[in-house]
Each structure stands twice: as C-alpha cells, then as structure tokens.
Coordinates of N, CA and C in Angstrom, one line a residue:
Chain J
G1 N 109.4 -101.0 -135.1 CA 108.5 -100.6 -133.6 C 107.5 -101.3 -133.7
E2 N 106.4 -101.1 -132.6 CA 105.5 -101.8 -132.0 C 104.4 -101.7 -133.1
S3 N 103.5 -102.6 -133.3 CA 102.3 -102.3 -133.9 C 101.0 -101.8 -133.4
V4 N 101.5 -100.7 -132.9 CA 100.5 -100.1 -132.0 C 99.3 -99.3 -133.2
G5 N 98.2 -99.4 -132.8 CA 97.2 -98.4 -133.7 C 97.2 -99.4 -135.1
L6 N 97.3 -100.5 -135.7 CA 97.1 -100.8 -136.9 C 95.5 -100.3 -137.0
H7 N 94.3 -99.8 -136.7 CA 93.4 -100.0 -137.5 C 92.7 -98.9 -136.7
L8 N 93.5 -97.8 -136.2 CA 93.4 -96.4 -135.7 C 92.7 -95.5 -137.4
P9 N 92.0 -94.7 -136.7 CA 91.4 -93.2 -137.5 C 92.7 -92.9 -137.7
T10 N 93.1 -92.4 -139.1 CA 94.5 -91.7 -139.3 C 94.0 -90.3 -140.0
L11 N 94.8 -89.5 -139.3 CA 95.1 -88.0 -140.0 C 96.1 -87.7 -140.6
S12 N 95.7 -87.2 -142.0 CA 97.4 -86.8 -142.7 C 97.4 -85.1 -142.7
V13 N 98.4 -84.6 -142.2 CA 98.5 -83.4 -142.5 C 99.5 -82.9 -143.4
Q14 N 99.6 -81.6 -144.2 CA 101.3 -81.3 -144.7 C 102.1 -80.8 -143.7
E15 N 103.2 -80.8 -143.8 CA 104.1 -80.3 -142.6 C 103.9 -78.8 -142.6
G16 N 103.8 -78.1 -141.9 CA 103.2 -76.6 -141.6 C 101.8 -76.4 -141.5
D17 N 101.1 -77.5 -142.0 CA 99.3 -77.1 -141.7 C 99.2 -77.4 -139.9
N18 N 98.3 -76.9 -139.8 CA 97.9 -77.0 -138.4 C 96.6 -78.4 -138.3
S19 N 96.9 -79.1 -137.2 CA 96.3 -80.3 -136.9 C 95.2 -80.2 -135.8
I20 N 94.4 -80.8 -136.0 CA 93.4 -80.6 -135.1 C 92.9 -82.1 -134.7
I21 N 92.8 -82.6 -133.9 CA 92.5 -84.1 -132.9 C 91.6 -84.2 -132.3
N22 N 90.5 -85.2 -132.4 CA 89.1 -84.6 -131.8 C 89.1 -86.0 -131.1
C23 N 88.1 -85.9 -129.9 CA 87.8 -86.5 -128.7 C 86.6 -86.9 -128.5
A24 N 85.7 -87.6 -128.2 CA 84.3 -87.5 -127.8 C 84.6 -88.4 -126.0
Y25 N 84.3 -88.0 -125.5 CA 84.2 -88.8 -124.0 C 83.0 -88.6 -123.7
S26 N 82.2 -89.7 -122.7 CA 81.0 -90.1 -122.4 C 80.7 -89.6 -121.1
N27 N 81.7 -89.4 -120.0 CA 81.0 -89.8 -118.6 C 80.8 -88.2 -118.4
S28 N 79.8 -87.8 -117.8 CA 79.4 -86.5 -117.4 C 80.3 -86.1 -116.2
A29 N 81.1 -86.9 -115.7 CA 81.2 -86.5 -114.2 C 82.8 -86.7 -114.4
S30 N 83.3 -86.9 -115.6 CA 84.7 -86.3 -115.9 C 85.0 -85.1 -115.6
D31 N 86.1 -84.7 -115.1 CA 86.5 -83.5 -114.7 C 88.0 -82.8 -114.8
Y32 N 88.8 -84.3 -115.3 CA 90.2 -83.8 -115.5 C 90.5 -84.7 -117.0
F33 N 90.9 -83.9 -117.9 CA 91.5 -84.6 -119.5 C 93.2 -84.3 -119.3
I34 N 93.5 -85.0 -120.2 CA 94.9 -85.4 -120.6 C 95.1 -85.9 -122.2
W35 N 95.8 -85.1 -122.5 CA 96.5 -85.6 -124.4 C 97.8 -86.3 -124.1
Y36 N 97.7 -87.6 -124.5 CA 99.0 -88.2 -124.4 C 99.6 -88.3 -126.1
K37 N 101.0 -88.5 -126.3 CA 101.4 -89.1 -128.2 C 101.9 -89.9 -127.6
Q38 N 102.0 -91.2 -128.1 CA 102.8 -92.2 -128.6 C 103.1 -92.6 -129.7
E39 N 104.7 -92.1 -130.0 CA 105.6 -92.9 -131.0 C 105.5 -94.3 -131.1
S40 N 106.1 -94.9 -132.0 CA 106.3 -96.2 -131.8 C 107.0 -97.2 -131.1
G41 N 106.9 -98.4 -130.3 CA 107.9 -99.0 -129.2 C 107.7 -98.0 -128.5
K42 N 107.2 -96.8 -128.0 CA 107.7 -96.3 -126.7 C 106.0 -96.0 -125.5
G43 N 106.4 -95.4 -124.3 CA 105.3 -95.4 -123.6 C 104.4 -94.2 -124.2
P44 N 103.2 -94.1 -123.4 CA 102.9 -92.6 -124.0 C 103.6 -91.5 -123.3
Q45 N 103.3 -90.2 -123.6 CA 104.2 -89.2 -123.3 C 103.1 -88.0 -122.9
F46 N 103.1 -87.7 -122.0 CA 102.1 -86.5 -121.4 C 102.2 -85.1 -122.6
I47 N 100.9 -85.0 -123.1 CA 101.4 -83.2 -124.0 C 100.6 -82.2 -123.4
I48 N 99.7 -82.3 -122.5 CA 98.8 -80.9 -122.1 C 97.6 -82.0 -121.6
D49 N 97.2 -80.8 -120.2 CA 96.1 -81.7 -119.5 C 94.8 -80.1 -119.4
I50 N 94.0 -80.4 -119.2 CA 92.4 -79.6 -118.7 C 92.1 -79.8 -117.9
R51 N 91.1 -79.1 -116.8 CA 90.5 -79.2 -115.9 C 89.3 -78.5 -116.1
S52 N 87.6 -79.0 -115.7 CA 86.8 -78.7 -116.1 C 86.4 -77.7 -116.2
N53 N 87.3 -77.0 -115.2 CA 86.7 -75.2 -114.8 C 87.0 -73.9 -116.1
M54 N 88.0 -74.9 -116.6 CA 88.5 -74.3 -117.9 C 87.9 -74.8 -119.3
D55 N 87.9 -73.9 -120.6 CA 87.3 -74.2 -121.4 C 88.8 -74.4 -123.0
K56 N 89.8 -73.5 -122.6 CA 90.8 -73.6 -123.6 C 92.1 -73.6 -122.4
R57 N 93.2 -74.1 -122.9 CA 94.5 -74.4 -122.2 C 95.7 -74.4 -123.4
Q58 N 96.6 -73.6 -123.9 CA 97.8 -73.2 -124.4 C 98.9 -74.1 -123.9
G59 N 99.7 -74.5 -124.9 CA 100.8 -75.1 -124.4 C 101.7 -74.6 -125.5
Q60 N 103.2 -75.2 -125.7 CA 104.2 -74.9 -126.8 C 103.3 -75.5 -127.7
R61 N 103.1 -74.7 -129.0 CA 102.6 -75.1 -130.1 C 101.3 -75.9 -130.0
V62 N 100.8 -76.4 -128.9 CA 99.7 -77.1 -128.6 C 98.4 -76.7 -127.7
T63 N 97.0 -76.7 -128.1 CA 95.9 -76.0 -127.6 C 95.3 -77.3 -127.5
V64 N 94.7 -77.3 -125.9 CA 93.5 -77.9 -126.0 C 92.0 -77.3 -125.9
L65 N 91.2 -77.9 -126.1 CA 89.9 -77.1 -126.1 C 88.8 -78.6 -125.3
L66 N 88.1 -77.5 -124.9 CA 86.7 -78.8 -123.7 C 85.3 -77.5 -124.2
N67 N 84.6 -79.0 -124.2 CA 83.4 -78.3 -124.6 C 82.5 -79.2 -123.8
K68 N 82.3 -79.1 -122.6 CA 81.8 -79.8 -121.7 C 80.4 -80.0 -122.0
T69 N 79.5 -79.1 -122.8 CA 78.1 -79.4 -123.6 C 78.0 -80.5 -123.9
V70 N 79.0 -80.7 -124.8 CA 78.8 -82.0 -126.0 C 79.5 -82.9 -125.8
K71 N 80.4 -82.8 -124.6 CA 81.1 -83.6 -124.0 C 82.6 -84.1 -125.3
H72 N 83.2 -83.1 -125.3 CA 84.1 -83.0 -126.6 C 85.4 -82.4 -126.5
L73 N 86.5 -83.2 -126.6 CA 87.9 -82.5 -126.6 C 88.6 -82.7 -127.9
S74 N 89.2 -81.3 -127.6 CA 89.9 -81.4 -128.9 C 91.5 -81.1 -128.4
L75 N 92.3 -81.1 -129.6 CA 93.9 -80.9 -129.2 C 94.3 -80.2 -131.3
Q76 N 94.9 -79.0 -130.6 CA 94.9 -78.2 -131.7 C 96.6 -78.5 -131.9
I77 N 97.6 -78.7 -133.1 CA 98.9 -78.8 -132.8 C 99.1 -78.1 -134.1
A78 N 99.9 -76.7 -133.5 CA 99.9 -75.8 -134.4 C 101.4 -76.1 -135.3
A79 N 101.5 -75.4 -136.6 CA 102.6 -75.9 -137.2 C 103.1 -77.4 -137.3
T80 N 102.2 -78.0 -137.8 CA 102.7 -79.5 -137.7 C 104.0 -79.7 -138.4
Q81 N 104.7 -80.6 -137.8 CA 106.0 -80.8 -137.7 C 106.6 -83.0 -138.3
P82 N 107.2 -82.9 -138.7 CA 107.0 -84.6 -138.9 C 107.3 -85.2 -137.5
G83 N 108.3 -84.3 -136.5 CA 108.2 -85.2 -135.1 C 107.0 -85.5 -134.5
D84 N 105.8 -84.6 -135.1 CA 104.9 -84.9 -134.5 C 103.8 -86.0 -135.1
S85 N 104.4 -86.9 -135.8 CA 103.7 -88.0 -136.5 C 103.8 -88.9 -135.0
A86 N 102.6 -89.5 -135.1 CA 102.8 -90.5 -133.8 C 101.0 -90.8 -133.3
V87 N 101.0 -91.6 -132.7 CA 99.2 -91.8 -132.5 C 98.9 -90.7 -131.0
Y88 N 97.9 -90.4 -131.1 CA 97.3 -89.6 -130.1 C 96.3 -90.1 -129.2
F89 N 96.3 -89.8 -127.9 CA 95.2 -90.4 -126.8 C 94.7 -89.5 -126.1
C90 N 93.1 -89.0 -125.9 CA 92.8 -88.6 -125.4 C 92.6 -89.5 -123.8
A91 N 92.4 -88.7 -122.6 CA 91.9 -89.7 -121.9 C 91.6 -88.6 -120.6
E92 N 90.3 -89.2 -119.5 CA 89.8 -88.4 -118.6 C 89.2 -89.1 -117.7
T93 N 89.1 -88.6 -116.9 CA 88.7 -89.2 -114.8 C 88.1 -87.8 -114.0
P94 N 87.0 -88.5 -113.1 CA 86.5 -87.5 -112.6 C 88.1 -87.5 -111.7
Y95 N 87.7 -86.2 -111.0 CA 89.3 -85.1 -110.3 C 89.3 -85.8 -108.8
S96 N 89.8 -87.1 -108.3 CA 89.6 -87.7 -107.5 C 90.7 -88.3 -106.9
G97 N 92.0 -87.7 -107.0 CA 93.2 -88.3 -106.5 C 93.8 -89.1 -107.9
N98 N 93.8 -90.6 -107.3 CA 94.5 -91.7 -108.3 C 93.3 -92.7 -108.8
T99 N 91.9 -91.7 -109.0 CA 91.2 -92.6 -109.6 C 91.8 -92.8 -111.0
P100 N 91.6 -93.8 -111.9 CA 92.4 -94.1 -113.0 C 91.4 -93.7 -114.4
L101 N 92.7 -93.0 -114.9 CA 92.2 -92.7 -116.2 C 91.4 -93.5 -117.4
V102 N 90.7 -93.1 -117.9 CA 90.0 -94.4 -119.0 C 90.4 -93.5 -120.0
F103 N 90.8 -94.2 -121.2 CA 91.8 -93.4 -122.2 C 90.5 -93.9 -123.8
G104 N 90.8 -93.3 -124.6 CA 89.9 -93.1 -125.7 C 91.0 -94.1 -126.8
K105 N 90.3 -94.8 -127.9 CA 91.4 -95.3 -128.7 C 92.3 -94.7 -129.4
G106 N 92.6 -93.6 -129.8 CA 93.7 -92.8 -130.3 C 93.0 -92.7 -131.8
T107 N 93.6 -91.7 -132.1 CA 94.6 -90.8 -133.5 C 95.5 -91.1 -133.9
R108 N 95.9 -91.7 -135.1 CA 97.5 -91.4 -136.0 C 97.4 -90.4 -136.9
L109 N 98.1 -89.6 -136.0 CA 98.8 -88.6 -136.8 C 100.0 -88.9 -137.8
S110 N 99.7 -88.5 -139.2 CA 100.8 -88.8 -140.0 C 101.0 -87.4 -140.8
V111 N 102.0 -87.1 -140.6 CA 102.7 -85.8 -141.3 C 103.4 -85.8 -142.5
I112 N 102.6 -85.2 -143.6 CA 103.4 -85.7 -144.9 C 104.8 -84.7 -144.8
A113 N 105.9 -84.6 -145.7 CA 106.7 -83.8 -145.8 C 106.8 -83.0 -147.0
Chain Z
D1 N 118.3 -89.4 -113.3 CA 116.7 -88.4 -113.6 C 115.7 -89.7 -113.4
G2 N 114.9 -89.1 -113.0 CA 113.9 -90.0 -112.4 C 112.6 -90.3 -113.1
G3 N 112.3 -91.5 -113.7 CA 111.5 -91.6 -114.5 C 111.0 -93.0 -113.8
I4 N 110.5 -94.1 -114.9 CA 109.5 -95.4 -114.7 C 110.3 -96.2 -116.0
T5 N 110.7 -97.7 -115.4 CA 111.6 -98.6 -115.9 C 110.9 -99.5 -116.2
Q6 N 110.6 -100.6 -117.5 CA 110.4 -101.3 -117.4 C 111.5 -102.2 -118.3
S7 N 111.2 -103.4 -117.6 CA 112.1 -104.5 -118.3 C 111.5 -106.0 -118.0
P8 N 111.4 -106.8 -118.8 CA 113.0 -106.2 -120.3 C 111.9 -105.6 -121.8
K9 N 112.5 -105.1 -122.5 CA 111.8 -104.5 -123.3 C 110.6 -105.9 -124.1
Y10 N 111.4 -106.6 -124.7 CA 110.8 -107.9 -125.5 C 110.9 -108.9 -124.7
L11 N 109.9 -109.7 -124.3 CA 109.8 -110.6 -123.9 C 109.1 -112.1 -124.6
F12 N 109.4 -113.2 -124.5 CA 109.1 -113.9 -125.3 C 108.5 -115.4 -124.0
R13 N 107.6 -116.5 -124.4 CA 107.3 -117.2 -123.8 C 106.8 -118.2 -124.4
K14 N 106.9 -119.3 -123.9 CA 105.8 -120.7 -124.0 C 104.9 -120.5 -123.3
E15 N 103.6 -120.8 -124.4 CA 102.3 -120.8 -123.5 C 102.2 -122.2 -122.1
G16 N 101.6 -121.6 -121.3 CA 101.7 -122.7 -120.2 C 102.5 -122.0 -119.0
Q17 N 103.3 -121.4 -119.4 CA 104.2 -120.6 -118.4 C 103.8 -119.2 -117.6
N18 N 104.0 -119.2 -116.3 CA 103.8 -118.0 -115.8 C 105.0 -116.9 -116.4
V19 N 104.7 -115.8 -116.2 CA 105.8 -114.5 -116.6 C 105.7 -113.1 -116.1
T20 N 106.8 -112.9 -115.1 CA 106.7 -111.4 -114.2 C 107.2 -110.3 -115.3
L21 N 106.6 -109.4 -115.2 CA 106.9 -108.1 -116.0 C 107.6 -107.3 -115.0
S22 N 108.6 -106.7 -114.9 CA 109.0 -105.6 -113.9 C 108.6 -104.4 -113.8
C23 N 108.6 -103.3 -112.8 CA 108.1 -102.0 -113.4 C 108.6 -101.4 -111.8
E24 N 109.6 -100.8 -112.1 CA 110.2 -99.5 -111.0 C 110.3 -98.4 -111.5
Q25 N 110.1 -97.1 -110.2 CA 109.8 -96.1 -110.2 C 110.8 -95.3 -109.5
N26 N 110.9 -93.8 -109.6 CA 112.1 -93.2 -108.7 C 111.5 -91.9 -108.9
L27 N 110.2 -92.1 -109.1 CA 109.6 -90.4 -108.9 C 108.7 -90.7 -107.4
N28 N 108.5 -91.5 -106.5 CA 108.4 -91.1 -105.2 C 106.5 -91.0 -105.2
H29 N 106.1 -91.6 -106.3 CA 104.9 -91.6 -106.8 C 104.1 -92.7 -105.5
D30 N 102.9 -92.4 -105.0 CA 102.2 -93.3 -104.6 C 101.4 -94.1 -105.4
A31 N 101.1 -93.8 -106.7 CA 100.0 -94.7 -106.9 C 100.9 -95.6 -108.4
M32 N 100.4 -96.5 -109.1 CA 100.9 -97.0 -109.9 C 99.9 -97.8 -110.6
Y33 N 100.1 -98.2 -111.9 CA 99.0 -99.0 -112.3 C 99.8 -99.6 -113.7
W34 N 99.3 -101.0 -114.4 CA 99.6 -101.7 -115.5 C 98.5 -101.5 -116.4
Y35 N 98.6 -101.2 -117.7 CA 97.7 -101.0 -118.9 C 98.2 -101.8 -119.9
R36 N 97.4 -102.8 -120.9 CA 97.7 -103.6 -122.0 C 96.9 -103.1 -122.8
Q37 N 97.9 -102.9 -123.8 CA 97.6 -102.1 -125.3 C 97.9 -103.3 -126.4
D38 N 96.6 -103.4 -127.4 CA 96.6 -103.9 -128.5 C 95.8 -103.0 -129.5
P39 N 96.4 -103.4 -130.6 CA 96.2 -102.6 -131.8 C 95.2 -102.1 -131.9
G40 N 94.5 -101.2 -132.5 CA 93.3 -100.2 -132.6 C 92.1 -100.4 -131.0
Q41 N 92.8 -100.7 -129.8 CA 91.8 -101.0 -128.8 C 92.6 -99.9 -127.5
G42 N 93.4 -99.0 -127.7 CA 93.7 -98.2 -126.8 C 94.4 -98.9 -125.6
L43 N 94.6 -98.0 -124.5 CA 95.0 -98.9 -123.2 C 93.8 -99.1 -122.4
R44 N 94.2 -100.3 -122.0 CA 92.9 -101.0 -121.1 C 93.5 -101.3 -119.5
L45 N 92.8 -100.8 -118.4 CA 93.4 -100.7 -117.4 C 93.5 -102.3 -116.4
I46 N 94.3 -103.1 -116.1 CA 94.8 -104.6 -115.7 C 94.4 -104.3 -114.3
Y47 N 95.4 -103.9 -113.1 CA 95.5 -103.4 -112.3 C 95.8 -102.2 -111.8
Y48 N 95.8 -101.6 -110.3 CA 96.1 -100.7 -110.4 C 96.3 -100.6 -108.7
S49 N 97.3 -99.5 -108.1 CA 97.7 -99.8 -106.5 C 97.7 -98.2 -106.2
Q50 N 97.2 -97.9 -105.0 CA 97.0 -96.4 -105.1 C 98.1 -96.2 -103.7
I51 N 98.8 -97.3 -103.0 CA 99.4 -97.4 -101.7 C 100.4 -98.5 -101.8
V52 N 101.6 -98.8 -100.8 CA 101.8 -99.8 -100.3 C 100.9 -100.8 -100.2
N53 N 101.1 -102.2 -100.8 CA 100.5 -103.0 -99.8 C 98.7 -103.0 -100.4
D54 N 98.7 -102.7 -101.2 CA 97.3 -102.6 -101.9 C 97.0 -102.4 -103.0
F55 N 96.2 -103.1 -103.4 CA 95.9 -102.7 -105.2 C 94.0 -103.6 -105.5
Q56 N 93.9 -102.6 -106.8 CA 92.7 -102.8 -106.9 C 93.1 -103.5 -108.1
K57 N 91.5 -104.1 -108.8 CA 91.8 -104.8 -110.0 C 90.8 -103.9 -111.0
G58 N 91.5 -103.6 -112.5 CA 90.9 -103.1 -113.5 C 90.1 -103.6 -114.0
D59 N 90.2 -102.8 -115.4 CA 88.8 -103.8 -116.4 C 88.9 -105.1 -116.8
I60 N 90.3 -105.3 -116.9 CA 90.6 -107.0 -117.4 C 91.8 -107.5 -116.5
A61 N 91.1 -107.7 -115.5 CA 92.3 -108.4 -114.4 C 92.3 -110.2 -114.5
E62 N 91.4 -110.6 -115.4 CA 91.6 -112.3 -115.2 C 92.7 -112.5 -115.5
G63 N 93.6 -112.9 -115.3 CA 94.7 -113.9 -115.9 C 95.5 -113.5 -115.3
Y64 N 95.8 -112.5 -114.7 CA 97.0 -111.3 -114.1 C 97.2 -111.1 -112.5
S65 N 98.0 -111.1 -111.9 CA 98.5 -110.7 -110.7 C 99.0 -110.0 -110.7
V66 N 99.2 -109.2 -109.0 CA 100.1 -108.4 -108.8 C 100.5 -108.1 -107.6
S67 N 101.7 -107.2 -107.2 CA 102.0 -107.0 -105.3 C 102.4 -105.8 -105.3
R68 N 102.3 -105.0 -104.6 CA 102.6 -104.0 -104.4 C 103.7 -104.2 -103.0
E69 N 104.7 -104.3 -102.7 CA 105.6 -104.7 -101.3 C 106.3 -103.4 -101.2
K70 N 106.8 -103.0 -102.3 CA 107.3 -101.2 -101.9 C 107.0 -100.5 -103.0
K71 N 106.8 -99.5 -102.2 CA 106.8 -98.3 -103.0 C 106.9 -98.4 -104.8
E72 N 108.3 -98.5 -104.9 CA 109.0 -98.1 -106.1 C 108.8 -99.2 -107.0
S73 N 107.9 -100.5 -106.8 CA 108.0 -101.6 -107.6 C 106.4 -102.1 -107.5
F74 N 106.1 -102.3 -109.0 CA 104.7 -103.0 -108.9 C 105.0 -104.3 -110.1
P75 N 105.6 -104.9 -109.4 CA 105.1 -106.1 -110.6 C 104.2 -106.6 -111.3
L76 N 103.9 -107.2 -112.8 CA 102.9 -107.7 -112.8 C 103.0 -109.4 -113.4
T77 N 102.4 -110.8 -113.0 CA 102.5 -111.7 -113.2 C 101.1 -111.8 -114.4
V78 N 101.6 -112.3 -115.5 CA 100.4 -113.0 -116.2 C 100.7 -114.5 -116.4
T79 N 99.2 -114.6 -115.9 CA 99.4 -116.4 -115.6 C 99.4 -117.3 -116.5
S80 N 99.2 -118.4 -117.1 CA 99.1 -119.1 -117.8 C 97.4 -119.3 -118.0
A81 N 96.2 -118.5 -117.4 CA 94.9 -118.3 -117.4 C 94.7 -117.6 -117.9
Q82 N 95.7 -116.5 -118.8 CA 95.1 -115.3 -119.6 C 95.3 -115.9 -120.6
K83 N 94.1 -115.8 -121.4 CA 93.7 -116.6 -122.5 C 94.7 -115.8 -124.1
N84 N 94.8 -114.6 -124.0 CA 95.6 -114.1 -125.1 C 96.5 -112.9 -124.7
P85 N 97.6 -113.5 -124.2 CA 98.6 -112.8 -122.9 C 99.6 -111.6 -124.2
T86 N 99.6 -112.4 -125.4 CA 100.5 -111.8 -126.5 C 99.9 -110.2 -126.2
A87 N 100.5 -109.2 -126.2 CA 100.3 -107.6 -126.0 C 101.5 -106.7 -125.6
F88 N 101.3 -105.6 -125.3 CA 102.3 -104.5 -125.2 C 101.5 -104.3 -123.8
Y89 N 102.7 -104.1 -123.0 CA 102.0 -103.7 -121.7 C 103.0 -102.6 -121.0
L90 N 102.2 -101.4 -120.4 CA 102.2 -100.4 -120.0 C 102.3 -99.9 -118.6
C91 N 103.2 -99.7 -118.1 CA 103.6 -99.1 -116.3 C 103.4 -97.8 -116.6
A92 N 102.9 -97.0 -115.0 CA 102.3 -95.6 -115.2 C 102.8 -95.8 -113.6
S93 N 103.1 -94.5 -113.0 CA 102.6 -94.1 -111.9 C 102.1 -92.5 -112.0
K94 N 101.6 -92.0 -111.0 CA 101.3 -90.7 -110.7 C 101.1 -90.4 -109.3
A95 N 101.4 -89.0 -109.4 CA 101.4 -88.3 -107.8 C 100.0 -87.6 -107.7
G96 N 99.2 -88.0 -106.8 CA 98.1 -87.1 -106.9 C 96.9 -87.1 -107.9
G97 N 96.6 -85.8 -107.9 CA 95.4 -86.1 -109.3 C 96.4 -85.1 -110.5
G98 N 97.4 -85.3 -110.8 CA 98.3 -84.9 -112.0 C 98.4 -86.2 -113.0
P99 N 98.7 -86.0 -113.9 CA 99.0 -86.9 -114.8 C 99.6 -88.1 -114.9
L100 N 99.1 -89.2 -115.6 CA 100.1 -90.4 -115.6 C 101.5 -90.7 -116.3
H101 N 102.3 -90.9 -115.6 CA 103.9 -90.8 -116.3 C 103.7 -92.4 -116.7
F102 N 104.5 -92.4 -117.5 CA 104.7 -94.4 -118.5 C 105.8 -94.2 -118.9
G103 N 106.3 -95.8 -118.3 CA 107.6 -96.4 -118.9 C 107.1 -96.6 -120.5
N104 N 108.4 -97.3 -121.1 CA 108.3 -97.4 -122.3 C 107.7 -99.0 -122.7
G105 N 107.0 -99.6 -121.8 CA 106.5 -100.8 -122.1 C 107.6 -101.8 -122.6
T106 N 106.6 -103.2 -122.1 CA 107.5 -104.4 -122.3 C 106.3 -105.0 -123.4
R107 N 107.2 -105.6 -124.5 CA 106.3 -106.3 -125.5 C 106.6 -108.0 -125.6
L108 N 105.4 -108.4 -125.1 CA 105.5 -110.3 -124.3 C 104.6 -110.3 -125.6
T109 N 105.4 -111.9 -125.8 CA 104.9 -112.7 -127.3 C 104.9 -113.8 -126.4
V110 N 103.5 -114.6 -126.5 CA 103.5 -116.1 -126.0 C 103.5 -116.9 -127.4
T111 N 103.9 -117.8 -127.1 CA 104.0 -118.6 -128.4 C 103.5 -120.6 -128.4

C-alpha cells in the first residue's frame, strides 16, 4: 500500500476499547470541521462533520467534539474494531462555499486484536 | 454509482518529462481540487477550481498546471519544473459548503 504517514503520531488501542483522536486548529475564523479516515492506498473517506454552532455531534460509533475556546477538535470511536485501523485527518475551513479545506497532519490509529 | 475516478493508480515517468493525471467526477459538483500527499505531511493543496474555465493556485502550485474545460474533468499536469514530483496525488470535489469527496489517488514515481 501507500507509504502514507510514516512519521505520524500513532495511537494504539485494544479492540473493543474506545479511541480518542485529537486535533488542534489555529484559525479562529474556521467554522466548519471534518474528520476523514484514510486506509492505505486509498483516498480519504468522510466520517463526520461539525459546524461551529455546535459542540458535539454523533454518528454511528463516532462522536466529534468541538471546543472553540481552545481551538480543539476530537474524534471518539466507540468499541474500536480492527477495520478502524487507518490514518485519521481533521480538516477545517471558514464556512464560505468552496473555500479549500486545510488538513491536519493526521494520526495513525492501530487496533490491537 | 456516483464518484470520483483517478487514473492511472500508479504512474512512472523519467525525470524531465511532463505527465498528466486524470480526474473525472460524475457527482455534478462545481468545485474540484488537487492535493499532494507526502509521508508525515498530510494533504497540501495544489490547485482548485470553483467553476468551469476558472481555477486558483493553492499552497504549492509551482511546477504544476491544470485546466477545467468541462465540469466533470480537472486534469493535473506535473511539469519538469516540479523539483520533487514523486508523491501520492489526490483529486477531490464538493458541492457548496459540504465535505470533500476524494478519489483513490494516483501514485506518481519519477526517476
């Protein structure tokens, strides 16, 4: 597969445990945030998004938390499974149509069976 | 099925040659983007286009060129002026204020 994320921070979790992946952003004008999952050799896949008028949003087994005061975003994955092993990226943008997203460097999640 | 198609998946070129990477979408999205991905550096924006016949430089446009003659297509040319062209190239599109939808990338190796 692709050698994506050779030097990325790595989070190792036991199968069945919950995972928390963190992301700090710098642009206080950002008001739309997205989490992506990237498996080896593939493009990033959308997981969940949140707008700045919310501080929490839940999906299937995933929750995104937004703390605008400290410019911090987190992704929580419940009951982590081997299929969750991937690199996770946060992305941000001011909500203005097609303004390009700015991506964080990513975190590699490794699930131990 | 709707989606973004990048071809080829792997591409090999000799140094000094220009090469064009294909990106086609059938999602009817107005905006299309090209990102470059290197190990440990996340995704960096090369070029983007918000509408047909218009495009803007991203953060690392030097050594690259694009065209947007059709809504569905946004090819990227990696020119011989690009000093470190070996990378994983990702094309994406989006509609309005929603998330980006990515293709599965082209791995370009220049020797």
